[in-house]
Coordinates of C-alpha atoms in Angstrom, one line a residue:
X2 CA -23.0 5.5 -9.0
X3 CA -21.9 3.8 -5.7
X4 CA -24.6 4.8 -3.1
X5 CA -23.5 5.4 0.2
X6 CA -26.3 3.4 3.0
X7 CA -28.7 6.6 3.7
X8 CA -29.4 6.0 7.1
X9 CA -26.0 6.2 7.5
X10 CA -25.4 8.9 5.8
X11 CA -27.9 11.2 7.1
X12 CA -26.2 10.1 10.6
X13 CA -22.7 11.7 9.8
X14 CA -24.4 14.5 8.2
X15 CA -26.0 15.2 11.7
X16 CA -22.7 14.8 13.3
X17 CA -21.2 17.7 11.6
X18 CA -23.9 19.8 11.9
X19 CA -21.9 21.0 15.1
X20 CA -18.1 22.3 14.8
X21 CA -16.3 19.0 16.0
X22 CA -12.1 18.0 16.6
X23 CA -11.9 15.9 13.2
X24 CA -9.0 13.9 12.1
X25 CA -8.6 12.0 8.6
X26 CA -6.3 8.8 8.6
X27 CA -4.5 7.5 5.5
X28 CA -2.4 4.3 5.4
X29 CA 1.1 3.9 6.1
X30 CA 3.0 5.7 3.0
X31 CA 0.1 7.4 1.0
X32 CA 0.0 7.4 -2.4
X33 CA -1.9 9.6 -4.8
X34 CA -5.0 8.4 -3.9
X35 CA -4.8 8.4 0.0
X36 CA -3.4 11.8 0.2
X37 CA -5.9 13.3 -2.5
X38 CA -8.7 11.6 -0.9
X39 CA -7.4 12.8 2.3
X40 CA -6.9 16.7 2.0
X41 CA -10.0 16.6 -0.8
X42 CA -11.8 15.7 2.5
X43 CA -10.3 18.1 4.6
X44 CA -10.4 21.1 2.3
X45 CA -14.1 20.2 2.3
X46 CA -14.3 20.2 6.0
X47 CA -13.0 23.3 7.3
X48 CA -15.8 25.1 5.5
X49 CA -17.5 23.5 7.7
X50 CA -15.8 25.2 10.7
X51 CA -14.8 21.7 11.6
X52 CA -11.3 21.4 13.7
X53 CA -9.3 19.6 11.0
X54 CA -5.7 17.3 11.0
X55 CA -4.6 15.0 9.0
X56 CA -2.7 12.3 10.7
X57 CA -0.4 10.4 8.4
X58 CA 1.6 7.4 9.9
X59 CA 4.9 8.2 7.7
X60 CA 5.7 10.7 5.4
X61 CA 4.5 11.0 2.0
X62 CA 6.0 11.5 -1.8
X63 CA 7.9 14.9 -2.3
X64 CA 5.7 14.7 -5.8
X65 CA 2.8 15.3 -4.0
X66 CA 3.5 18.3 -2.0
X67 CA 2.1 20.2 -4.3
X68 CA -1.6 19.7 -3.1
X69 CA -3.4 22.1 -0.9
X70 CA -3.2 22.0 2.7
X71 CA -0.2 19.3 2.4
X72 CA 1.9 21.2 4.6
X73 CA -0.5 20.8 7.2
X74 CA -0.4 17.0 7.2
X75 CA 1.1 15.7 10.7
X76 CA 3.8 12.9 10.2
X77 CA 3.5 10.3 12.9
X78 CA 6.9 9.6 12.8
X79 CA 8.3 12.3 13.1
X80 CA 5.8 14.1 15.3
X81 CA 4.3 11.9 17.5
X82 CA 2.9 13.8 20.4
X83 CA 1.1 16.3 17.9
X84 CA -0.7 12.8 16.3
X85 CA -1.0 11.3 19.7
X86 CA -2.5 14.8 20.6
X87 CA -4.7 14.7 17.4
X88 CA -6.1 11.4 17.7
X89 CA -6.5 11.2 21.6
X90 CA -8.6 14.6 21.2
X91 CA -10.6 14.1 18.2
X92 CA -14.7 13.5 18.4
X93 CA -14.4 12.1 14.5
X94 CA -11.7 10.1 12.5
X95 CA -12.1 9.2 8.8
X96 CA -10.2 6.6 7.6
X97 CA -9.3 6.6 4.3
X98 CA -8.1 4.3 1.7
X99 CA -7.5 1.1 3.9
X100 CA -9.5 -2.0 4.8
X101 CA -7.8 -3.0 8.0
X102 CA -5.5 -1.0 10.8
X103 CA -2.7 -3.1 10.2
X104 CA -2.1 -0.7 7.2
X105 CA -1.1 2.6 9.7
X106 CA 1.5 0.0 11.1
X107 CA 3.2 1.7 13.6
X108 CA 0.0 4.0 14.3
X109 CA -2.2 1.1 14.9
X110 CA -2.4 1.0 18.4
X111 CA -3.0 4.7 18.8
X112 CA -6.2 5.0 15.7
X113 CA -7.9 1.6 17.8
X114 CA -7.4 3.3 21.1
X115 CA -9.2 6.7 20.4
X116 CA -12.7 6.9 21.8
X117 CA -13.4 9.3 18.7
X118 CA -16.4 7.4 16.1
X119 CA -14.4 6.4 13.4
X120 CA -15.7 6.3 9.5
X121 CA -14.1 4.8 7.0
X122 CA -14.1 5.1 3.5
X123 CA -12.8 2.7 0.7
X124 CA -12.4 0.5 -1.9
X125 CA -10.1 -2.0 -0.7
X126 CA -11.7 -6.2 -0.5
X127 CA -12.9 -7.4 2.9
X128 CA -12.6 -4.5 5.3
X129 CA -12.1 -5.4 8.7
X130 CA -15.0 -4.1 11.2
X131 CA -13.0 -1.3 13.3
X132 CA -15.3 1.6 12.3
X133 CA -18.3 2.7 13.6
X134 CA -19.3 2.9 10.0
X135 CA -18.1 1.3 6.6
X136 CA -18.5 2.6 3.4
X137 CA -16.8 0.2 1.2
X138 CA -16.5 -0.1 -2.6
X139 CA -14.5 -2.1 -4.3
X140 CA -15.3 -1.6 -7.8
X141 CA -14.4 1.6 -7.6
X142 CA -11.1 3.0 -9.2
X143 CA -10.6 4.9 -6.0
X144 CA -11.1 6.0 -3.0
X145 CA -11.3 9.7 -4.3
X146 CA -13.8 8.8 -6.4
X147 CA -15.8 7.7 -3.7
X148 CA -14.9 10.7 -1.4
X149 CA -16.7 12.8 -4.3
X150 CA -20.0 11.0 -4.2
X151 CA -19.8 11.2 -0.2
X152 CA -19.9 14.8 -0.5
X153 CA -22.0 14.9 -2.8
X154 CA -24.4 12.6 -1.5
X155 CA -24.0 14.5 1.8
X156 CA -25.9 17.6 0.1
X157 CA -22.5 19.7 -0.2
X158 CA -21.4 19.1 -3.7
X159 CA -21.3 23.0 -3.5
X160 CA -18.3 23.3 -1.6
X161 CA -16.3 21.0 -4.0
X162 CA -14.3 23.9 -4.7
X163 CA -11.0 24.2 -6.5
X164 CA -8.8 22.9 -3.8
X165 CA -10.9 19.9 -2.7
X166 CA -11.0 19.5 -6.8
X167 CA -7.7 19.1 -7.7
X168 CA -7.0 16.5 -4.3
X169 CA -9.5 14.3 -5.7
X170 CA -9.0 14.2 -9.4
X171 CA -5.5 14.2 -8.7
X172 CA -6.2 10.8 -6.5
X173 CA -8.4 9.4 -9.1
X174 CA -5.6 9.9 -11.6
X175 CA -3.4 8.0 -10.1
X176 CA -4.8 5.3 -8.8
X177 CA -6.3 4.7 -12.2
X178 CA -3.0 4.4 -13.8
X179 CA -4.0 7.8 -15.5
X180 CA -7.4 6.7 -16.3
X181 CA -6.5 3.7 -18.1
X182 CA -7.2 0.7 -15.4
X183 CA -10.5 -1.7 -16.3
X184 CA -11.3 0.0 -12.6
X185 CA -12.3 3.0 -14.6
X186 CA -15.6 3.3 -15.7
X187 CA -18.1 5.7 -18.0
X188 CA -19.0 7.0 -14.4
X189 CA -15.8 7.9 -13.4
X190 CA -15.2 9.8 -16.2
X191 CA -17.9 12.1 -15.4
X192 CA -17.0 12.9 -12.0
X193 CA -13.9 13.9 -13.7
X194 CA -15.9 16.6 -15.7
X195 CA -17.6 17.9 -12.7
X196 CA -14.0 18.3 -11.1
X197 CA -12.3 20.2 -14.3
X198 CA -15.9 22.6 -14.1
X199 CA -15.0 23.2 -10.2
X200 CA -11.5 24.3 -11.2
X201 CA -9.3 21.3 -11.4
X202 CA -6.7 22.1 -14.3
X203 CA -5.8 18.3 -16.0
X204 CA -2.5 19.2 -17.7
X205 CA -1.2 21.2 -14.4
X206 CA -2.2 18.6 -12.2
X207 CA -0.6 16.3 -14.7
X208 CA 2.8 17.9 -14.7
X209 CA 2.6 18.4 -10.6
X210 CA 2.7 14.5 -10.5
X211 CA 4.6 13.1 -13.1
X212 CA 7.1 15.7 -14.3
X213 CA 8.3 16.6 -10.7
X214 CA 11.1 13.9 -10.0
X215 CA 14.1 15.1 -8.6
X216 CA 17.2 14.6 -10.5
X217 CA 18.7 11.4 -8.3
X218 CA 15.1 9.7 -8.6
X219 CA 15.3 10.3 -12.4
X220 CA 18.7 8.5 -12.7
X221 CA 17.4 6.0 -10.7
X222 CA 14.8 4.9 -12.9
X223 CA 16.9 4.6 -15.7
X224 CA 19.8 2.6 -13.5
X225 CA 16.4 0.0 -12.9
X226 CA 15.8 0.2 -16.4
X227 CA 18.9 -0.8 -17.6
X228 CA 20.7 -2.2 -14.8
X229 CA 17.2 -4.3 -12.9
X230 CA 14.7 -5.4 -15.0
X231 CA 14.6 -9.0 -15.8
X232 CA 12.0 -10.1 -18.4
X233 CA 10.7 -14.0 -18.6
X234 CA 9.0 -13.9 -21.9
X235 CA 8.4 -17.8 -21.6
X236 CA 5.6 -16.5 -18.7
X237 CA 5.5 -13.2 -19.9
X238 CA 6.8 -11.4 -16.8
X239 CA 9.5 -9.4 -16.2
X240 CA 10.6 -8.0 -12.7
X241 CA 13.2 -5.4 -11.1
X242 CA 15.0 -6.0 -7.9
X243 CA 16.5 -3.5 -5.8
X244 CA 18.9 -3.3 -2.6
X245 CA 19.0 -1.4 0.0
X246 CA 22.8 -0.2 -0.9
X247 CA 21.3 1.1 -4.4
X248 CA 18.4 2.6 -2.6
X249 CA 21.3 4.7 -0.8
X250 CA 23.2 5.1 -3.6
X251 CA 21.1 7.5 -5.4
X252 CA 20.0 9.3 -2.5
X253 CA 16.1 7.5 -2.1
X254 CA 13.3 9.5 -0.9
X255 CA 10.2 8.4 -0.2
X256 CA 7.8 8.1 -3.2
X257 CA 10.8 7.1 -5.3
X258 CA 10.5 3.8 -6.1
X259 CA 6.8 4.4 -6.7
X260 CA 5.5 3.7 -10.6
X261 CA 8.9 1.6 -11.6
X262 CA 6.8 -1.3 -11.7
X263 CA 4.6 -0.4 -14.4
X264 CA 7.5 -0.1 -16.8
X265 CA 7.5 -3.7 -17.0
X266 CA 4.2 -4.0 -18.2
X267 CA 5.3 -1.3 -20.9
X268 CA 6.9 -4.2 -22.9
X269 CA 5.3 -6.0 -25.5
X270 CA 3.3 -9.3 -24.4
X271 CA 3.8 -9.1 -20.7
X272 CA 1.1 -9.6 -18.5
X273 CA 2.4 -9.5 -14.9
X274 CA 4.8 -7.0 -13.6
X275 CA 6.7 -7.1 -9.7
X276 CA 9.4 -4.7 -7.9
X277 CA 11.0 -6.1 -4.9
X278 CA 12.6 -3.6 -2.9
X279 CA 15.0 -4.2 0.1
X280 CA 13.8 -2.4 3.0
X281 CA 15.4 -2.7 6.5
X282 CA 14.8 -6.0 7.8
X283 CA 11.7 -6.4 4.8
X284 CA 11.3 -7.3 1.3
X285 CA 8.4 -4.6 -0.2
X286 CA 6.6 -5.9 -3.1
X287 CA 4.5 -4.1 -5.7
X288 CA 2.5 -6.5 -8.5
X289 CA 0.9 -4.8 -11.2
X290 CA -0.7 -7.1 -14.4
X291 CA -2.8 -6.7 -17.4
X292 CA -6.3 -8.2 -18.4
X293 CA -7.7 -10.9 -15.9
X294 CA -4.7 -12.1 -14.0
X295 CA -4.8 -11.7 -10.7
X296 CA -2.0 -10.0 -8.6
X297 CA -4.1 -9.6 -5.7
X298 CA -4.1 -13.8 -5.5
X299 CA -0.5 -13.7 -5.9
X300 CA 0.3 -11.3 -3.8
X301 CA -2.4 -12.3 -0.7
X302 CA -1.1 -16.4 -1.1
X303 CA 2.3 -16.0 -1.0
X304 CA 3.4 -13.2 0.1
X305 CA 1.6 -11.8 2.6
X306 CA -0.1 -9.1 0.6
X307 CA -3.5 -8.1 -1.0
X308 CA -4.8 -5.5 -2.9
X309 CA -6.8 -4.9 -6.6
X310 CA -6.8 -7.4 -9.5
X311 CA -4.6 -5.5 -11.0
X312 CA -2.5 -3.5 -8.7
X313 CA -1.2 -5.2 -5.3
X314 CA 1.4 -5.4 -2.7
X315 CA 3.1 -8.0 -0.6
X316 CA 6.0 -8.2 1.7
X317 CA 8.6 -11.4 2.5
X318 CA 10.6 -11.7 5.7
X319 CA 12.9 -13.8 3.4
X320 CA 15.9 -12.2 2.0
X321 CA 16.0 -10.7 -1.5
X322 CA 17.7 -13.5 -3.7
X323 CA 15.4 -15.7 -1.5
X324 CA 12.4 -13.9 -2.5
X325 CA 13.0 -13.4 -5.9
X326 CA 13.4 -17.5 -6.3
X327 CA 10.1 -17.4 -4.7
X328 CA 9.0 -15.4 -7.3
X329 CA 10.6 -17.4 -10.3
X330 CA 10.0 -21.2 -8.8
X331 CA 6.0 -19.8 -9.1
X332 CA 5.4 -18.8 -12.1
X333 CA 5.6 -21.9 -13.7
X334 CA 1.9 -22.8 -11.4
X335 CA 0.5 -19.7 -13.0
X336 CA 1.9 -20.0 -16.8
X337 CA -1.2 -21.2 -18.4
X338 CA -3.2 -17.9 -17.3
X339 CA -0.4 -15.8 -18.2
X340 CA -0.3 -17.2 -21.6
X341 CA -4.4 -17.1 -21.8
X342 CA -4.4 -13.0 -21.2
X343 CA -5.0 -10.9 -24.5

């Protein structure tokens, strides 16, 4: 059970004893879990007569459409005065599924710069202090999880309906690589239960995720497969490497790249997986590894990145041959652990 701080707590619960202008932040590109833990929230919410937006800073997987009250979600990007509206005018932000501001990138100055009492909600390492208060957990599998036991602990588990259901086990799904990262405990599972009981159908939730790829991200995965994935069995490793012209060539969209990494740890006696991706003027880096091993490390020494023990991300100004010599010219420093790990 991660116990929010009461005191806390019983502060926010006073806050939306009134109808208020509420907006609910995820980071730059959400995923599964940020979006899930994000309209979970506001689903929950607008029972509460509460004035509700989320404010995205980009876009978000087609995938994921599929959750209630995404077409409600306000793309900074694309529709910056409504956001600038949103956030300038709101009494409450919650900000979910990030430890520091730097992770709404080009909505950073905007989220700081709103006089509206800002909450944030977590599990992410070392979060910075920009909120007026920090629930942070970093053990947990994710930050659905712990949007569940803030309602819950809020006295309101009964308004965990269907909708704010299937956000948050749809979030917990995910970010839990389906329920099978060390992240995910005996707990866990039984916040699960509680959310199939309010109406959260597994298998259909299941099939809205991961059977929903559109036909060009489909033949991109097996073009990556069989085209981009290099395997290092001598450090048991194996990466894929993209470029911005292949990105175009099979028509990207946003979310599409998302999950290619994993594949690598799909092989037999690898331990650490990475996709570089060319990005503009950026090299985007996903880390994903088995057992002990460490991508967050990897990821937050050299390459500018952070994240879980297990998942992580990083980024390198460097181009992508450069990078991915980076990549190879360390593993050699970490080939003892790798060949320690189960």
């Amino acid at each position: 059970m991660y116990l929010f701080n009461a005191a806390q707590l019983k502060e926010i619960v006073a806050l939306l004893t009134k109808a208020k202008k509420i907006c609910i932040v995820p980071h730059h590109k959400p995923d599964g879990d940020a979006l899930g833990a994000s309209l979970a929230l506001y689903q929950f919410l607008v029972q509460l007569n509460h004035s509700v937006k989320v404010v995205s800073p980009s876009d978000f997987p087609d995938f994921l459409r599929w959750m209630p009250g995404s077409s409600n979600v306000i793309d900074f990007l694309n529709t910056q005065k409504a956001a600038d509206d949103a956030l300038n005018n709101a009494e409450l932000i919650f900000c979910l599924d990030f430890n520091e501001p730097a992770r709404t990138e080009k909505m950073r100055d905007l989220l700081l710069q709103s006089p509206a009492k800002k909450i944030l909600i977590d599990h992410h390492l070392a979060p910075q202090p920009f909120c007026d208060f920090t629930f942070s957990f970093p053990e947990a599998c994710a930050t659905s999880e712990l949007v569940y036991h803030f309602i819950c602990q809020a006295g309101f588990k009964h308004l965990i309906n269907t909708q704010v259901a299937e956000c948050l086990y749809a979030g917990i799904m995910t970010d839990s690589g389906s329920f099978r990262f060390p992240s995910m405990k005996a707990e866990t599972h039984r916040v699960i239960a509680d959310l199939m009981e309010a109406g959260a159908l597994n298998y259909r939730i299941h099939e809205n995720v991961y059977d929903n790829f559109s036909l060009d991200r489909t033949r991109f995965l097996g073009y990556c497969l069989s085209n981009k994935l290099m395997v290092l069995p001598e450090f048991r490793a194996a990466y894929f490497h993209v470029t911005k012209e292949e990105l175009v060539r099979f028509h990207h969209q946003s979310g599409d790249t998302e999950g290619i990494v994993n594949y690598g740890l799909a092989i037999k006696g690898i331990v650490l997986s990475a996709f570089f991706c060319e990005k503009d003027d950026i090299i985007k880096i996903s880390f994903r590894s088995k057992d002990l091993f460490s991508v967050k490390d990897l990821a937050a020494r050299h390459f500018n990145g952070g994240g879980h023990m297990n998942a992580a991300g990083g980024r390198s100004t460097l181009s992508l041959s450069e990078t991915v010599k980076q990549f190879e010219k360390l593993l050699p420093l970490y080939k003892d652990e790798l060949l320690r790990c189960p």
